[in-house]
Short mmCIF file of C-alpha atoms and ligand atoms in Angstrom, two decimals:
data_model
loop_
_atom_site.label_atom_id
_atom_site.label_comp_id
_atom_site.label_asym_id
_atom_site.label_seq_id
_atom_site.Cartn_x
_atom_site.Cartn_y
_atom_site.Cartn_z
CA MET R 1486 -17.12 -17.76 -29.83
CA ASN R 1487 -17.04 -14.08 -28.87
CA LYS R 1488 -14.48 -11.88 -27.29
CA ILE R 1489 -11.71 -12.84 -24.93
CA GLU R 1490 -13.40 -13.00 -21.54
CA HIS R 1491 -10.20 -13.00 -19.53
CA ILE R 1492 -6.69 -14.09 -19.39
CA GLY R 1493 -5.64 -16.48 -16.49
CA ILE R 1494 -2.27 -16.22 -14.88
CA ALA R 1495 -0.85 -18.87 -12.56
CA ILE R 1496 0.85 -17.34 -9.52
CA LYS R 1497 2.53 -18.81 -6.37
CA ASN R 1498 1.35 -16.20 -3.74
CA MET R 1499 -1.90 -14.32 -3.91
CA ASP R 1500 -1.02 -11.53 -1.56
CA ASP R 1501 2.33 -10.78 -3.35
CA SER R 1502 0.67 -10.95 -6.78
CA ASN R 1503 -2.37 -8.90 -5.87
CA ALA R 1504 0.00 -6.26 -4.63
CA LEU R 1505 2.00 -6.49 -7.76
CA PHE R 1506 -0.82 -6.39 -10.22
CA THR R 1507 -2.52 -3.54 -8.23
CA LYS R 1508 0.70 -1.55 -8.86
CA LEU R 1509 0.71 -2.54 -12.52
CA PHE R 1510 -2.92 -1.56 -13.18
CA GLY R 1511 -3.22 1.20 -10.64
CA LYS R 1512 -6.32 -0.37 -8.87
CA PRO R 1513 -7.10 -3.32 -6.79
CA PRO R 1514 -8.86 -6.51 -7.85
CA TYR R 1515 -12.66 -6.13 -8.04
CA LYS R 1516 -13.24 -9.58 -6.90
CA MET R 1517 -11.58 -12.49 -5.10
CA GLU R 1518 -13.17 -15.91 -4.99
CA ALA R 1519 -12.14 -19.49 -4.06
CA VAL R 1520 -13.20 -22.34 -6.37
CA GLU R 1521 -13.07 -25.34 -4.02
CA SER R 1522 -13.74 -27.94 -6.76
CA GLU R 1523 -10.62 -26.76 -8.73
CA GLY R 1524 -8.39 -26.24 -5.67
CA VAL R 1525 -7.75 -22.56 -6.50
CA LYS R 1526 -8.11 -19.15 -5.16
CA THR R 1527 -8.73 -16.47 -7.77
CA SER R 1528 -8.73 -12.69 -8.04
CA PHE R 1529 -9.84 -10.52 -10.85
CA PHE R 1530 -8.73 -7.26 -12.25
CA GLU R 1531 -10.48 -5.11 -14.67
CA VAL R 1532 -8.29 -3.38 -17.23
CA GLY R 1533 -10.43 -1.30 -19.72
CA ASP R 1534 -12.72 -3.88 -21.27
CA ASN R 1535 -10.51 -6.74 -20.36
CA LYS R 1536 -10.15 -8.96 -17.36
CA ILE R 1537 -7.12 -10.65 -15.80
CA GLU R 1538 -7.59 -13.66 -13.44
CA LEU R 1539 -4.84 -14.64 -11.03
CA LEU R 1540 -4.93 -18.18 -9.88
CA GLU R 1541 -3.16 -19.67 -6.87
CA ALA R 1542 -3.31 -23.31 -5.98
CA THR R 1543 -4.80 -24.24 -2.59
CA ASN R 1544 -3.55 -27.77 -2.75
CA ASP R 1545 -0.89 -29.87 -4.30
CA ASP R 1546 -3.31 -31.75 -6.54
CA SER R 1547 -4.68 -28.55 -8.20
CA ALA R 1548 -3.96 -28.07 -11.84
CA ILE R 1549 -2.35 -24.77 -11.00
CA ALA R 1550 0.12 -26.43 -8.58
CA LYS R 1551 1.01 -28.91 -11.36
CA PHE R 1552 1.36 -26.21 -13.93
CA ILE R 1553 3.72 -24.10 -11.73
CA GLU R 1554 5.73 -27.15 -11.00
CA ARG R 1555 6.26 -27.87 -14.67
CA LYS R 1556 6.41 -24.36 -16.17
CA GLY R 1557 6.72 -21.94 -13.37
CA GLU R 1558 4.44 -18.84 -12.96
CA GLY R 1559 2.93 -17.27 -16.01
CA VAL R 1560 0.08 -17.24 -18.51
CA HIS R 1561 -2.00 -20.29 -17.93
CA HIS R 1562 -5.11 -19.99 -20.08
CA ILE R 1563 -7.15 -17.77 -22.46
CA ALA R 1564 -10.80 -17.69 -21.80
CA PHE R 1565 -13.47 -16.94 -24.42
CA ASP R 1566 -17.05 -15.86 -23.93
CA VAL R 1567 -19.64 -18.15 -25.48
CA LEU R 1568 -23.38 -17.79 -25.58
CA ASP R 1569 -24.18 -21.49 -25.58
CA ILE R 1570 -21.43 -23.48 -24.06
CA GLU R 1571 -23.04 -26.92 -24.63
CA ALA R 1572 -23.36 -26.18 -28.33
CA GLU R 1573 -19.78 -24.89 -28.52
CA ILE R 1574 -18.48 -28.05 -26.78
CA LYS R 1575 -20.32 -30.19 -29.38
CA ARG R 1576 -19.08 -28.04 -32.23
CA LEU R 1577 -15.43 -28.07 -31.07
CA LYS R 1578 -15.42 -31.79 -30.34
CA ALA R 1579 -16.67 -32.41 -33.91
CA GLU R 1580 -13.80 -30.29 -35.14
CA GLY R 1581 -11.30 -32.61 -33.29
CA PHE R 1582 -10.53 -30.55 -30.23
CA ILE R 1583 -10.06 -32.45 -26.95
CA VAL R 1584 -12.56 -31.23 -24.37
CA LEU R 1585 -11.41 -31.77 -20.90
CA ASN R 1586 -14.83 -31.68 -19.30
CA GLU R 1587 -17.73 -32.38 -21.59
CA LYS R 1588 -20.15 -31.39 -18.90
CA PRO R 1589 -19.70 -27.62 -18.19
CA LYS R 1590 -18.79 -26.93 -14.58
CA ARG R 1591 -19.21 -24.01 -12.29
CA GLY R 1592 -16.25 -21.76 -12.50
CA ALA R 1593 -15.31 -18.45 -10.83
CA ASP R 1594 -17.05 -15.14 -11.49
CA ASN R 1595 -20.62 -16.65 -12.06
CA LYS R 1596 -19.66 -18.73 -15.13
CA LEU R 1597 -20.19 -22.16 -16.61
CA VAL R 1598 -16.80 -23.30 -17.94
CA ALA R 1599 -15.14 -25.98 -19.96
CA PHE R 1600 -11.60 -26.42 -21.06
CA LEU R 1601 -9.88 -27.57 -24.18
CA HIS R 1602 -6.72 -29.60 -23.83
CA PRO R 1603 -3.61 -27.53 -24.95
CA LYS R 1604 -2.51 -30.57 -26.87
CA SER R 1605 -5.27 -29.96 -29.38
CA SER R 1606 -4.85 -26.13 -29.48
CA ASN R 1607 -1.11 -25.47 -30.19
CA GLY R 1608 -0.12 -25.59 -26.58
CA VAL R 1609 -2.67 -23.01 -25.33
CA LEU R 1610 -5.18 -24.00 -22.71
CA ILE R 1611 -8.56 -22.58 -23.78
CA GLU R 1612 -11.47 -21.95 -21.44
CA LEU R 1613 -14.93 -21.52 -22.73
CA CYS R 1614 -17.20 -19.59 -20.36
CA GLN R 1615 -20.81 -18.77 -20.40
CA GLU R 1616 -22.27 -16.26 -18.11
CA ILE R 1617 -24.78 -17.78 -15.66
CA VAL R 1618 -27.99 -15.87 -16.03
CA LEU R 1619 -30.04 -16.00 -12.82
CA LYS R 1620 -33.65 -16.63 -13.60
CA GLU R 1621 -36.37 -15.07 -11.48
ZN1 ZN S 1748 -10.31 -18.54 -16.20
#
């Protein structure tokens, strides 16, 4: 596992939060992207070497909608960059972590992603992400 790739924050309203975080960081998001399969809209901010992802639910069944219902807005997950997501999933399963999706799925920002259940990681939802390298 490498560096923190980004920190995900669950928010209720993308326009309001984009405006707020633009004020906070002094610059607008560099990317906005919907991930239909997850029922979310995302926006990404670059802060030095770090990235912040805002997530807004686009339907009531979305994990983000359920998170906000239970806990309100706030830090939702920490994502770590990995070189070989399949190998990391295998390794972490063997270590006793609960992997929510054993088959990596397509996430936002050109990444393959998998999540670890917060129950197995001290209450923190962990996202593994591997950059998708487009082959010629
Ligand atoms: Zn994320």
